Amino acid sequence: MTLLFGIPIQALFGQLLLGLINGAFYAMLSLGLALIFGLLNIINFTHGAQYMMGAFVAWLVLSHAGLGYWAALLLAPLLVGALGILIERTMLSRLYKLDHLYGLLLTFGLALVIEGGFRQLYGISGAPYAVPEELQGGWNLGFMYLPIYRGWVVLASLFLCLGTWLLIEKTKLGSYLRAATENPQLVQAFGVNVPVLVTLTYGFGVALAAIAGVMAAPIYSVNPLMGSNIIIVVFAVVVIGGMGSILGAIVTGFMLGLLEGLTKVFYPEAASTVIFVVMAIVLMIKPQGLFGKGS
């Protein structure tokens, strides 16, 4: 048996793969949070519930309509994103001129209501969701066994994250969004409908959470608590990367997932807390986050 740092190499790479999978979900979810906060100044605590709703849409359309994974990847972001737009138009838009705390309290309350409703309807035992037939099986790489579905999740999340970053940072639409955040009156004067732009941005951030939920369903099963179990860690990732920093959310999400995986190998007792230890250190040294801009 080959050892690396005294650890069997299969066990080491297996944990790194798990860390990379967790990192992919941290990156996708923190990307949505950073996008919403960076461009709309809303601390969206319903993000975990919207991630859970994405998984439930996948499970419901399979159970009741016979539509599989690929259809769910299309339907879930549309349906959950539309619900997000409704929330933004009817509730959040009334709080834009108030302190961030009001938005946080509102979205926190909404998250509790949504999660409570799903617990009432479906219980907390969870439901299995099968890996799509095209992505079943795995590859033997010699030093480890790589399940195809998990490899797909990592690649798809990388594509999604980098595509969103390019859209915001390198396109004219992204420049309108960033300008609308800095000076909405000036952008409106150029004929851009800023309220519609803001609403669509929130809907897009929510859609990202729903896509992550669909991808998570075959790995973690579908459970009303799946959003609340991950959202605190995702907030820590966003704080470490820098509130509102899209690149910071992506890089930090993957890095912390790998760090969590390595901690499980060398000191498992600290695996559930290592991200919060990193957050405390970063806040002491660089309060604006690793990729955040100073005030």
GROMACS .gro file of N, CA, C and O in nm, residues 89 193-202:
model
   44
   89ARG      N    1  -3.976   4.160  -0.575
   89ARG     CA    2  -4.069   4.266  -0.614
   89ARG      C    3  -4.165   4.305  -0.502
   89ARG      O    4  -4.199   4.421  -0.483
  193ASN      N    5  -3.328   5.041  -1.765
  193ASN     CA    6  -3.432   5.021  -1.665
  193ASN      C    7  -3.370   4.952  -1.543
  193ASN      O    8  -3.359   4.831  -1.535
  194VAL      N    9  -3.324   5.035  -1.448
  194VAL     CA   10  -3.250   4.983  -1.333
  194VAL      C   11  -3.333   4.888  -1.245
  194VAL      O   12  -3.285   4.782  -1.205
  195PRO      N   13  -3.460   4.920  -1.212
  195PRO     CA   14  -3.537   4.826  -1.129
  195PRO      C   15  -3.549   4.687  -1.191
  195PRO      O   16  -3.538   4.586  -1.121
  196VAL      N   17  -3.570   4.681  -1.323
  196VAL     CA   18  -3.578   4.550  -1.390
  196VAL      C   19  -3.443   4.478  -1.382
  196VAL      O   20  -3.436   4.357  -1.356
  197LEU      N   21  -3.335   4.555  -1.399
  197LEU     CA   22  -3.200   4.498  -1.392
  197LEU      C   23  -3.174   4.438  -1.253
  197LEU      O   24  -3.121   4.327  -1.241
  198VAL      N   25  -3.215   4.511  -1.151
  198VAL     CA   26  -3.196   4.465  -1.013
  198VAL      C   27  -3.278   4.338  -0.987
  198VAL      O   28  -3.230   4.240  -0.929
  199THR      N   29  -3.402   4.339  -1.033
  199THR     CA   30  -3.490   4.223  -1.012
  199THR      C   31  -3.434   4.099  -1.081
  199THR      O   32  -3.430   3.989  -1.022
  200LEU      N   33  -3.389   4.115  -1.206
  200LEU     CA   34  -3.335   4.001  -1.279
  200LEU      C   35  -3.207   3.950  -1.215
  200LEU      O   36  -3.178   3.830  -1.216
  201THR      N   37  -3.127   4.042  -1.158
  201THR     CA   38  -3.004   3.999  -1.090
  201THR      C   39  -3.037   3.913  -0.969
  201THR      O   40  -2.974   3.809  -0.946
  202TYR      N   41  -3.137   3.955  -0.892
  202TYR     CA   42  -3.176   3.874  -0.777
  202TYR      C   43  -3.228   3.737  -0.824
  202TYR      O   44  -3.192   3.634  -0.768
   0.00000   0.00000   0.00000
